[in-house]
GROMACS .gro file of C-alpha atoms in nm:
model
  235
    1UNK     CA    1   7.767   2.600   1.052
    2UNK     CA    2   7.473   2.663   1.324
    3UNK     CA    3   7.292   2.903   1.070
    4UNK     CA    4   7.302   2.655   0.761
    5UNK     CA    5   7.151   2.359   1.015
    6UNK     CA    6   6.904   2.633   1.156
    7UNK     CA    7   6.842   2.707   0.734
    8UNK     CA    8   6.793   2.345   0.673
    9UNK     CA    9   6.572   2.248   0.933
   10UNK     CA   10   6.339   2.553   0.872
   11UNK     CA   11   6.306   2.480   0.455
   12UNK     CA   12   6.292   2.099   0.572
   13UNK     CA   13   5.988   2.183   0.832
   14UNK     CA   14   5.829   2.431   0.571
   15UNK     CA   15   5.852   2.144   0.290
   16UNK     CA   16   5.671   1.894   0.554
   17UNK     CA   17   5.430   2.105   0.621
   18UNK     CA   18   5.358   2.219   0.335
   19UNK     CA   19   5.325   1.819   0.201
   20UNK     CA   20   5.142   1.806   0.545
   21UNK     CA   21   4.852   2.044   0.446
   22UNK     CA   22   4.853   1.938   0.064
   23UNK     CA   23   4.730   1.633   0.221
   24UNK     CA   24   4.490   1.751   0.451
   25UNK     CA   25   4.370   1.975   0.208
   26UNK     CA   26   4.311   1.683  -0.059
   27UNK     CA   27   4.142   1.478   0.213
   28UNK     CA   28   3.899   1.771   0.361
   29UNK     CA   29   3.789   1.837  -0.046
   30UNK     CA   30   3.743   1.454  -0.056
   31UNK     CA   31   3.521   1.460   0.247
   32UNK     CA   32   3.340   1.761   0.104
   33UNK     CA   33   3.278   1.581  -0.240
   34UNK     CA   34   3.150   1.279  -0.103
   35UNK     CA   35   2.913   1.496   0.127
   36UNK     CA   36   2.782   1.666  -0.213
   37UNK     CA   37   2.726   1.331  -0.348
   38UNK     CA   38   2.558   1.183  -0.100
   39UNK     CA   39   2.345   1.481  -0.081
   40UNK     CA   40   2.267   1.474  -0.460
   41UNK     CA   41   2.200   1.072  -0.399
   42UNK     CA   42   1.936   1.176  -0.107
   43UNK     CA   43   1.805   1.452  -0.253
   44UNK     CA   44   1.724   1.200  -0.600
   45UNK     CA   45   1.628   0.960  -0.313
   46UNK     CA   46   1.300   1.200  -0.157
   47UNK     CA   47   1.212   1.305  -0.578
   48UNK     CA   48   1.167   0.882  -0.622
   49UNK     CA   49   1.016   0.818  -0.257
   50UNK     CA   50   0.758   1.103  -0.328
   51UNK     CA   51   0.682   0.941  -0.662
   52UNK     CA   52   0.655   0.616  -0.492
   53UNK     CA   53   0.410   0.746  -0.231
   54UNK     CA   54   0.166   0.891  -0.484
   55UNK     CA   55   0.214   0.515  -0.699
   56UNK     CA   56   0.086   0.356  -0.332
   57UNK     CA   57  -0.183   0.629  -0.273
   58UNK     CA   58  -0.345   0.521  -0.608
   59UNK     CA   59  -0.314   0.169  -0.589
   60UNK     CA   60  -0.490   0.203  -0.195
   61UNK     CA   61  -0.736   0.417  -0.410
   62UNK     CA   62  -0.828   0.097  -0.655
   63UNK     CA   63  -0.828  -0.098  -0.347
   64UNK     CA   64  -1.059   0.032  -0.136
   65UNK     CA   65  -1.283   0.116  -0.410
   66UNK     CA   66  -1.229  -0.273  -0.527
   67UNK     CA   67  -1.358  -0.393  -0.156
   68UNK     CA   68  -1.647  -0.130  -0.208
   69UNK     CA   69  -1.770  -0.267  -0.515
   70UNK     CA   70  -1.759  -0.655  -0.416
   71UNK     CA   71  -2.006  -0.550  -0.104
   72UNK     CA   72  -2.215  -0.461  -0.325
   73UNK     CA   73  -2.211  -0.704  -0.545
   74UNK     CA   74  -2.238  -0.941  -0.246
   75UNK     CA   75  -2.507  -0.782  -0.091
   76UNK     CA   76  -2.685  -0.779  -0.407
   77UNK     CA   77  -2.671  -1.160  -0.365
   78UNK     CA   78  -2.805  -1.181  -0.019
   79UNK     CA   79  -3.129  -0.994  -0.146
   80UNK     CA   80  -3.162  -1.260  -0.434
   81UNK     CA   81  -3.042  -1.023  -0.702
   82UNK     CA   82  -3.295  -0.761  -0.640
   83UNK     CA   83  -3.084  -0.450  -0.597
   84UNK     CA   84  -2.833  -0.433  -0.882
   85UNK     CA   85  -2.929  -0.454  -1.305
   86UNK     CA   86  -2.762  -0.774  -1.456
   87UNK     CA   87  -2.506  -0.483  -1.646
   88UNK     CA   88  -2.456  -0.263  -1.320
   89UNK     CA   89  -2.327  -0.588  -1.195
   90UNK     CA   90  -2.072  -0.681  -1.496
   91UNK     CA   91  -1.972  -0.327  -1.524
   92UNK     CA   92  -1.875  -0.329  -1.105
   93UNK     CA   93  -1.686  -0.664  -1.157
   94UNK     CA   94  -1.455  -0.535  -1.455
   95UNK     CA   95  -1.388  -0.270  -1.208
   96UNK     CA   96  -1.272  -0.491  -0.958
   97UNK     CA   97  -0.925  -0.472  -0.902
   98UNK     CA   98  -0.711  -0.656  -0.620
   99UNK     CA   99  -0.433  -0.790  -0.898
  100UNK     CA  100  -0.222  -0.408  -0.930
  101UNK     CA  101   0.121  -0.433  -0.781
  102UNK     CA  102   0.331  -0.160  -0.627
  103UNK     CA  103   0.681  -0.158  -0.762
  104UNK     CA  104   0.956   0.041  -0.554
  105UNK     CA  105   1.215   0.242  -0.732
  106UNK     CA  106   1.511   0.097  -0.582
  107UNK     CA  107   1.788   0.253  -0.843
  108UNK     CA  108   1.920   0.560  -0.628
  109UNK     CA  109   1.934   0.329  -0.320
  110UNK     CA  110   2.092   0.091  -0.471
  111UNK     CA  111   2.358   0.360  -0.603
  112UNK     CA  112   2.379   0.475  -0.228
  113UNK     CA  113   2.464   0.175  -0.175
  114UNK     CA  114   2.730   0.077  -0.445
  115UNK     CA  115   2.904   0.402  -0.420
  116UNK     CA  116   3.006   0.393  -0.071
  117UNK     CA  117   2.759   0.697   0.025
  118UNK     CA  118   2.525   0.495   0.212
  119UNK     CA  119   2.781   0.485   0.486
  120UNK     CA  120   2.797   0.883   0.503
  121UNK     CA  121   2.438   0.890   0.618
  122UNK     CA  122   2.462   1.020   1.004
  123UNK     CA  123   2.095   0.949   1.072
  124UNK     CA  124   2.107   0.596   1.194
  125UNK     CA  125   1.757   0.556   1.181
  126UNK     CA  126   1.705   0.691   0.800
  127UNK     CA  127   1.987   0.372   0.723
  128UNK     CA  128   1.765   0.135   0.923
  129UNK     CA  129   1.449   0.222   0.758
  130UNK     CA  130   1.610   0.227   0.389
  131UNK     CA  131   1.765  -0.131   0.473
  132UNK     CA  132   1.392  -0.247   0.572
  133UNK     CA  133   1.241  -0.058   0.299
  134UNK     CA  134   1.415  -0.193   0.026
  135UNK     CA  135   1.492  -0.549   0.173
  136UNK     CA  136   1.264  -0.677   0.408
  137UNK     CA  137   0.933  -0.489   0.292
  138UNK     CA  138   1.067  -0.519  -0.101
  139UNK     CA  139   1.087  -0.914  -0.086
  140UNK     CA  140   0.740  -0.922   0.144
  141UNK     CA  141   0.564  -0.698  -0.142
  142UNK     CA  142   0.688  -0.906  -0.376
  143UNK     CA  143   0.584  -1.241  -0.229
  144UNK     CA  144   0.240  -1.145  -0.160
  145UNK     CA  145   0.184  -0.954  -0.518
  146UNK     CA  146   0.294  -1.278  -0.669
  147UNK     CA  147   0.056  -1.503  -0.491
  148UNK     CA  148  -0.244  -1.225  -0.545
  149UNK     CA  149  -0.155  -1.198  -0.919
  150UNK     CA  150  -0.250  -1.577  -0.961
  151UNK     CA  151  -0.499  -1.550  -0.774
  152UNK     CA  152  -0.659  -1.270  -0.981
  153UNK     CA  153  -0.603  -1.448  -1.390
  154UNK     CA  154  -0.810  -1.726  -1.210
  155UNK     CA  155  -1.046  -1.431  -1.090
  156UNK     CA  156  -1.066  -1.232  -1.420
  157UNK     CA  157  -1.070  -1.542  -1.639
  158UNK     CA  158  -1.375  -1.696  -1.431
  159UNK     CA  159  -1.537  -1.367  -1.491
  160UNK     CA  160  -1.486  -1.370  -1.830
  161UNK     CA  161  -1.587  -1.731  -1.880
  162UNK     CA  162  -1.912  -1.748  -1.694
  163UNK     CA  163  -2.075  -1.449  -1.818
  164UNK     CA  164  -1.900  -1.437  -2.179
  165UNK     CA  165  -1.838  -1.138  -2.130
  166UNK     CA  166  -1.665  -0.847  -2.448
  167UNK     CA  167  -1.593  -0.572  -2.343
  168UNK     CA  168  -1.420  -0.227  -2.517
  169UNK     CA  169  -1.062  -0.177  -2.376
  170UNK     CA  170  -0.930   0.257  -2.327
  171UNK     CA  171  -0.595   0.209  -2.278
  172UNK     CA  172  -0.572   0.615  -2.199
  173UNK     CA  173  -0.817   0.580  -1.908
  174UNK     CA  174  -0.796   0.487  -1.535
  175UNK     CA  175  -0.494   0.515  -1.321
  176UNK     CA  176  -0.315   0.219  -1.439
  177UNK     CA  177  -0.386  -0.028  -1.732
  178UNK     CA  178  -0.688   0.178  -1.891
  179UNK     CA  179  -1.064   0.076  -1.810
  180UNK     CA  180  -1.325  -0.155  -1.964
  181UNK     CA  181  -1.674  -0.079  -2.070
  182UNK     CA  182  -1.877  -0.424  -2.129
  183UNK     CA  183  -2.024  -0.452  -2.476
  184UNK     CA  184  -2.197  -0.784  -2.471
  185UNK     CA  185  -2.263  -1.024  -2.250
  186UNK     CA  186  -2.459  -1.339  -2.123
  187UNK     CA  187  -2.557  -1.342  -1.780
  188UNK     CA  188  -2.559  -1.678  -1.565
  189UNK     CA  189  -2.749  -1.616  -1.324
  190UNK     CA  190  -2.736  -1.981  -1.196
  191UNK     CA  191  -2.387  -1.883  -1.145
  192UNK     CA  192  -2.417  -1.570  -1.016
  193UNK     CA  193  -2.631  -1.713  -0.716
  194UNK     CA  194  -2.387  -2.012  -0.648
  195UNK     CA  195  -2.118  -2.074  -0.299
  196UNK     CA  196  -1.857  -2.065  -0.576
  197UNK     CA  197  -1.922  -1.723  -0.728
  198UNK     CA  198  -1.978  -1.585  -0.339
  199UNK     CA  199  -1.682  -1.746  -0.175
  200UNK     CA  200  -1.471  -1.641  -0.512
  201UNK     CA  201  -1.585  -1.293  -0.408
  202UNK     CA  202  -1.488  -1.329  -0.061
  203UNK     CA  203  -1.146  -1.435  -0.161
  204UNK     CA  204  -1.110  -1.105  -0.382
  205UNK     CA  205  -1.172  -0.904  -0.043
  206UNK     CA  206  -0.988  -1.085   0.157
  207UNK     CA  207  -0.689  -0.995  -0.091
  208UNK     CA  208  -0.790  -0.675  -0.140
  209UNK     CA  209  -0.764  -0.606   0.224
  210UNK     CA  210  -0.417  -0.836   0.303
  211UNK     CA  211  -0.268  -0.586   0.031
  212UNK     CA  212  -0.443  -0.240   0.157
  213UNK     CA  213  -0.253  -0.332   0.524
  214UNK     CA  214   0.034  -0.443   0.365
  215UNK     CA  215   0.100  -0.116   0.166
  216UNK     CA  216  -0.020   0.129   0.443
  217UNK     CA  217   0.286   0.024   0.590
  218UNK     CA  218   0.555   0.042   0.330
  219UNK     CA  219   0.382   0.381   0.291
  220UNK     CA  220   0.426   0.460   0.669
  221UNK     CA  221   0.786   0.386   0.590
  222UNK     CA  222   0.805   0.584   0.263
  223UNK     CA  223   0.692   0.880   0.467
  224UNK     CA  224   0.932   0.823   0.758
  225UNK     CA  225   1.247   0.753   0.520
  226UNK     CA  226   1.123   1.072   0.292
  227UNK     CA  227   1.125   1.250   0.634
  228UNK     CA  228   1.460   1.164   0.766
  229UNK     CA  229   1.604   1.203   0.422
  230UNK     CA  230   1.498   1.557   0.359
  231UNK     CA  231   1.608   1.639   0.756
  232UNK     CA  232   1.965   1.471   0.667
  233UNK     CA  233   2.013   1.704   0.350
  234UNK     CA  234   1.925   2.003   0.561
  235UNK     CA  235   2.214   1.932   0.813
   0.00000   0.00000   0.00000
């Protein structure tokens, strides 16, 4: 009678077990799969950050090049139109551009995010910089892009109108929407010499340079999330 209860409680332990470590088993290659995803998820993540930091490289790029030209043009004005051709001029204010946007690939965070793998992250800091990133800094961008696109239709269109200016369109060149080349024009000077046209200019820096801080530090971030996020794939 002993031996069958001693027989029992053995094949009863070795069934619990065994139940016991299918479990843990299933959980542990759980674990392990969500690891894999949310490596696949970050390592997608630093391909579409990288991307992102080249898009804000060339859009500083236009910018700085945009403030460059309108100090020129400016301090063509200052010497009474002396220094610059009436075409050198036109052909410096179609390349003025303060109007390009940066727009953040957001799909693999938001799949972080949606899948439950965000949570898996260990690097507290990489989780606080995505949430910033793609919140905070995402709605600011947007704001200020919006308020600098109106402000540059009025821009372009003023252009356009006061010197009736054509122009040839290549949609295959530049870094962005193509380039212009002006093919006729009529120059107002008048115009040209007036508060208006100057303080119209001034406004175009002062955008140009509101949006050149602005995306030096979503790029800062960009570069400290890409950072973390390669780091956190490593461990």
């Amino acid at each position: 009678m002993k031996n069958i209860l001693a027989r029992g409680g053995i094949e009863f332990l070795a069934v619990f077990l065994g139940i016991a470590l299918s479990f843990y088993v299933e959980e542990w290659q759980t674990e392990k799969d969500n690891e894999r995803k949310k490596d696949q998820y970050l390592s997608d993540l630093t391909n579409t950050l990288e991307m992102d930091i080249q898009q804000i490289n060339k859009l500083l790029e236009t910018l700085i090049n945009s403030e460059k030209l309108i100090t020129e043009i400016q301090s063509d004005i200052d010497e009474n139109h002396k220094a610059l051709s009436d075409i050198e001029i036109l052909n410096k204010l179609l390349d003025v551009e303060v109007g390009f946007s940066f727009f953040p690939q957001d799909g693999i965070f938001n799949q972080l995010i949606s899948t439950g793998s965000f949570e898996l992250i260990e690097n507290v800091e990489l989780k606080n910089i995505l949430l910033e990133m793609y919140n905070h800094q995402k709605q600011r961008n947007y704001a200020t892009s919006t308020e600098i696109d109106h402000f540059n239709i009025r821009f372009r269109n003023e252009i356009l109108d006061e010197f009736r200016v054509s122009f040839n369109y290549n949609s295959y060149d530049g870094a962005f929407y193509g380039s212009r080349t002006v093919n006729r024009y009529k120059f107002n000077q008048p115009y040209y010499m007036s508060n208006a046209f100057y303080g119209l200019l001034s406004q175009a820096n002062l955008y140009g340079n509101m949006y050149t801080r602005q995306l030096k530090d979503i790029e800062k971030s960009y570069i400290t999330a890409l950072s973390f996020a390669k780091n956190e794939i490593v461990q």
